XYZ file of C-alpha atoms in Angstrom:
273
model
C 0.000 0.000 0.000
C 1.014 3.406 -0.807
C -0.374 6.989 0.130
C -3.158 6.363 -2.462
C -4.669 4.298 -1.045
C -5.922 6.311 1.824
C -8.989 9.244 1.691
C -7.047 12.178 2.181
C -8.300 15.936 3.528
C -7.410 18.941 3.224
C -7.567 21.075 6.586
C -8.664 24.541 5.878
C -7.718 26.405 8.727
C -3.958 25.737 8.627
C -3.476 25.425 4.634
C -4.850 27.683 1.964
C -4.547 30.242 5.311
C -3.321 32.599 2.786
C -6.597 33.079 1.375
C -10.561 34.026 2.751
C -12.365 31.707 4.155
C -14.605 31.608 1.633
C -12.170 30.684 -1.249
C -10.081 28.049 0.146
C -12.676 25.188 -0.559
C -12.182 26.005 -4.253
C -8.786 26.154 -3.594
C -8.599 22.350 -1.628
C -10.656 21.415 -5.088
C -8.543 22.810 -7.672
C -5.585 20.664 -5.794
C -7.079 17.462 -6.479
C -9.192 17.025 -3.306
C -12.665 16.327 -2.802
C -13.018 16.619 1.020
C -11.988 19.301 3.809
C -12.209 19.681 7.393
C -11.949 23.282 9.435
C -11.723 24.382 12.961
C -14.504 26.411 14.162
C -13.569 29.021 11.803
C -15.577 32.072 13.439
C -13.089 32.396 16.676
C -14.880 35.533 18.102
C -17.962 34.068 18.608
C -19.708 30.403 19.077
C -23.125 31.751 16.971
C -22.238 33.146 14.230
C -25.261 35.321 11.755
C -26.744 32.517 9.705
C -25.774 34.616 6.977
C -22.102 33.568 7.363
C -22.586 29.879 7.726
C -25.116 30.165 4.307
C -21.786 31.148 2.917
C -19.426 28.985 3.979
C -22.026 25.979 2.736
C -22.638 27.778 -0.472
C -18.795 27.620 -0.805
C -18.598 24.378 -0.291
C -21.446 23.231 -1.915
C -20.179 25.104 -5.156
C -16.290 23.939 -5.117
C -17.951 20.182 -4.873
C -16.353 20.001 -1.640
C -17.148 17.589 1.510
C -16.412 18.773 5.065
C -16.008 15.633 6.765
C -14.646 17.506 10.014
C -15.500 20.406 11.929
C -14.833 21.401 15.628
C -16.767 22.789 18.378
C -16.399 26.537 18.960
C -12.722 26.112 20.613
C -11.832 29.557 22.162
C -8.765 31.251 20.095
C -7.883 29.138 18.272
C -5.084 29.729 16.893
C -4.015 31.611 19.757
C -3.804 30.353 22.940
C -6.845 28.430 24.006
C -7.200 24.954 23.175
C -10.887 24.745 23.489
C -13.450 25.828 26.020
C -15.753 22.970 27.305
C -13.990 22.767 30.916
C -13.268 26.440 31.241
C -15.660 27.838 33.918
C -17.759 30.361 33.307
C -17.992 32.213 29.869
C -15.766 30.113 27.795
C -18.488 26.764 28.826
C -21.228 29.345 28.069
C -20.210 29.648 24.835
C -19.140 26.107 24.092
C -23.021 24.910 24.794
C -24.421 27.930 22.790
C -22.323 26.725 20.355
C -23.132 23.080 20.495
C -26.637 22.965 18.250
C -25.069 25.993 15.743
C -22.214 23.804 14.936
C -24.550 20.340 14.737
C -26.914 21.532 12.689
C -24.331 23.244 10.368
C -22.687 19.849 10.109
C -25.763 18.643 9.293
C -26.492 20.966 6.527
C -23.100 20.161 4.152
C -23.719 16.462 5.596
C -20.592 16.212 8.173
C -20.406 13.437 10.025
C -17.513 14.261 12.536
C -17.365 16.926 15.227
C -14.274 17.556 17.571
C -14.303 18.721 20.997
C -11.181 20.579 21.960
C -11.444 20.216 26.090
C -9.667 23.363 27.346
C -6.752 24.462 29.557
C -6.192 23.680 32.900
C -7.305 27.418 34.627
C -4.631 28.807 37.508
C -6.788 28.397 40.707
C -9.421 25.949 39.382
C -9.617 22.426 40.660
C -8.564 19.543 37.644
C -11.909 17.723 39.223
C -13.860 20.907 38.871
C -13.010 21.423 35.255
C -13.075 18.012 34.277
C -16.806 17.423 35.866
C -17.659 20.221 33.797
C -15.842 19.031 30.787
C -17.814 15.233 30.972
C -21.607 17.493 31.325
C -20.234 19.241 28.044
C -19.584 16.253 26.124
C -22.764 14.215 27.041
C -24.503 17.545 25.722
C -22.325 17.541 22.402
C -22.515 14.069 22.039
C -25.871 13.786 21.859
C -26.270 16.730 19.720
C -24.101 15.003 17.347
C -25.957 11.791 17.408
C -28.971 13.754 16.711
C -27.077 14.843 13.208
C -25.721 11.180 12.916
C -22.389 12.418 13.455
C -19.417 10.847 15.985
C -18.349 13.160 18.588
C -14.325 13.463 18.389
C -12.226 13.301 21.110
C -8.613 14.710 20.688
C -5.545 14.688 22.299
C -2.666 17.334 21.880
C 0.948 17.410 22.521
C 2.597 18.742 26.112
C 5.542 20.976 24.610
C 3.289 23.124 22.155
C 0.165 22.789 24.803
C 1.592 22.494 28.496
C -1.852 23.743 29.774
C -3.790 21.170 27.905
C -4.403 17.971 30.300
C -5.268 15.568 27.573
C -1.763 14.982 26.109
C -1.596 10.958 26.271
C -3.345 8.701 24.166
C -4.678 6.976 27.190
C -5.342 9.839 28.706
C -7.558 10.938 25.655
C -9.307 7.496 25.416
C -10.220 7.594 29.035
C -12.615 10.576 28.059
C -14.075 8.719 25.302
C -15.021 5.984 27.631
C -16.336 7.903 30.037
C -18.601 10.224 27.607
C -19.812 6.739 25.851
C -20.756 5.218 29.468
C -22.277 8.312 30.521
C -24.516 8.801 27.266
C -24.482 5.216 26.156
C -24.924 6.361 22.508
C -20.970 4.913 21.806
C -20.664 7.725 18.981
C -17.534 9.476 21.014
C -14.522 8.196 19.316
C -10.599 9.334 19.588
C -9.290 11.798 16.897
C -5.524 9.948 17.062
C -3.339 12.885 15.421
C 0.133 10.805 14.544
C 2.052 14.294 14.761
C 0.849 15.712 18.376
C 1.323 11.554 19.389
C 4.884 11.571 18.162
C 5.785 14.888 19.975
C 4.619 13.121 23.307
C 7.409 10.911 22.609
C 4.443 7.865 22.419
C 4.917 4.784 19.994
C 2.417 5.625 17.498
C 2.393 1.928 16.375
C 1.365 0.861 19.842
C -1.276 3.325 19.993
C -2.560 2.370 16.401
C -2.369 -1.362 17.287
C -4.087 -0.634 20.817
C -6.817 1.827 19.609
C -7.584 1.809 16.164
C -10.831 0.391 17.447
C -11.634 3.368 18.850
C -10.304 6.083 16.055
C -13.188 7.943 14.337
C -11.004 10.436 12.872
C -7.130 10.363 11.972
C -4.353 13.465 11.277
C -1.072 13.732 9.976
C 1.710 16.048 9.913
C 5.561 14.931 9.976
C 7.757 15.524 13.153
C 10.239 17.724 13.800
C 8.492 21.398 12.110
C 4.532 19.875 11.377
C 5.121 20.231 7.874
C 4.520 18.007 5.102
C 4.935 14.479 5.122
C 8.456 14.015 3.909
C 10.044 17.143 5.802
C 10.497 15.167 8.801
C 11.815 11.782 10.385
C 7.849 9.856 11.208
C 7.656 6.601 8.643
C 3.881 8.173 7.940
C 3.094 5.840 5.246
C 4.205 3.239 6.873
C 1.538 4.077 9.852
C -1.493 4.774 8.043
C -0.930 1.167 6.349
C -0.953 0.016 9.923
C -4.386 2.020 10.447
C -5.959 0.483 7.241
C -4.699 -3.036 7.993
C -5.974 -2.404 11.691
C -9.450 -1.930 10.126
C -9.019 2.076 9.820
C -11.207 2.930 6.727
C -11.936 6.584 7.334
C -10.473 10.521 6.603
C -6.881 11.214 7.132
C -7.217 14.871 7.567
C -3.745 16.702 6.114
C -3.363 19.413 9.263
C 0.338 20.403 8.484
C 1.889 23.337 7.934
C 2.646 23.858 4.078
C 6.552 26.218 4.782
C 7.528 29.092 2.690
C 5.371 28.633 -0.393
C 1.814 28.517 -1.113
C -0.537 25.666 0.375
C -1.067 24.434 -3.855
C 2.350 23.644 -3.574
C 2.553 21.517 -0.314
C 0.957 18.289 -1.667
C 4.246 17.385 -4.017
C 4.416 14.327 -1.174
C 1.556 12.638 -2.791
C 2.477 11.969 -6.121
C 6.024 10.444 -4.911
């Protein structure tokens, strides 16, 4: 098996940056790819004016694009939040506001994955606190996302780029699934295992594939050291994703890398090699 033999996306909120919002589905679809996934992409706010998300479907809708990922409203992001479901206060108000606008938008361009970022640990804020709070969150988005017949994603993130961020172990990421799935009993929370934030924890990403690829609703790849392309860093990617597919893996492999010095059209050379 080679790199074609996977269902590669394009994510939109860390290539084709250089351009709107609103062009870079086009943009994904003049590169040769028929799927996308985004981060929330409205950072300032969890409920955006219908007339924005009319646009962003009519974008994708006309570029014959399929988002296949989208996360809950996350805080600033980039910047430095890392989601906002176990953030007391405002930042979990506007994670649950947010939870039936970003549902029902999946629903409407047919996207069957939504991610859950779960927040920073907050300076003089019990873990237990926060992570009560973070488990009420995700039995409320993962039942909105069953209601759009979409899998809730659970993801973890890497310690040196996110020290605040408690989920930063593969374990420690599939605990939360379990929990969320015994609490709603709907088993549509699943673990979003990103091979680059994996390898920066210094795991074995072939242990984690062979342990949890069960459990994987959602896979993303950048190479390790500099998140850029595959092939601009030491991680044998092809050789994991052909341990994913044999492990029974059939879904997205969403490209969230950075594409360097030249423009995001250029950054796919990798595939054709």
């Amino acid at each position: 098996m080679g790199y074609t033999d996977h269902r590669f996306d394009v994510n939109l909120s860390i290539l084709f940056t250089e351009l709107p919002l609103l062009e870079r589905p086009a943009a994904a679809a003049a590169a040769g790819f028929k799927a996308v996934e985004l981060w929330w992409p409205w950072i300032e706010t969890p409920t955006p004016d219908q007339a924005e998300l009319d646009a962003l479907k009519k974008a994708l809708d006309e570029a014959g694009t399929q988002l296949v990922g989208l996360n809950f409203y996350a805080g600033q992001l980039p910047g430095p939040d890392r989601g906002a479901l176990s953030v007391p206060g405002e930042e979990s108000d506007r994670f649950r506001a947010n939870i039936d606008v970003a549902a029902d938008f999946a629903a409407s361009v047919g996207c069957k994955a939504l991610n859950a970022l779960y927040g920073n640990r907050v300076d003089g804020v019990d873990p237990e606190v926060q992570d009560k709070l973070a488990l009420e969150n995700l039995v409320v988005a993962a039942r909105a996302a069953d209601r759009v017949g979409a899998i809730l994603l659970i993801e973890t993130l890497n310690k040196p780029e996110s020290p605040r961020y408690p989920l930063v172990s593969a374990p420690a990421g599939i605990a939360v699934v379990d929990k969320v799935n015994e609490a709603t009993g709907l088993g549509n929370a699943k673990f979003l295992l990103d091979i680059y934030h994996l390898s920066m924890n210094g795991e074995n990403v072939s242990d984690v594939i062979a342990e949890y690829a069960g459990k994987t609703g959602h896979v993303q790849i950048a190479d390790n050291p500099g998140r850029g392309a595959p092939g601009t860093g030491d991680l044998p990617l092809e050789e994991l994703l052909n341990q994913l597919k044999n492990a029974g893996y059939d879904g997205w492999v969403g490209l969230e890398y950075k594409p360097g010095d030249r423009p995001s059209a250029e950054a796919f050379g990798w595939l054709s090699n």
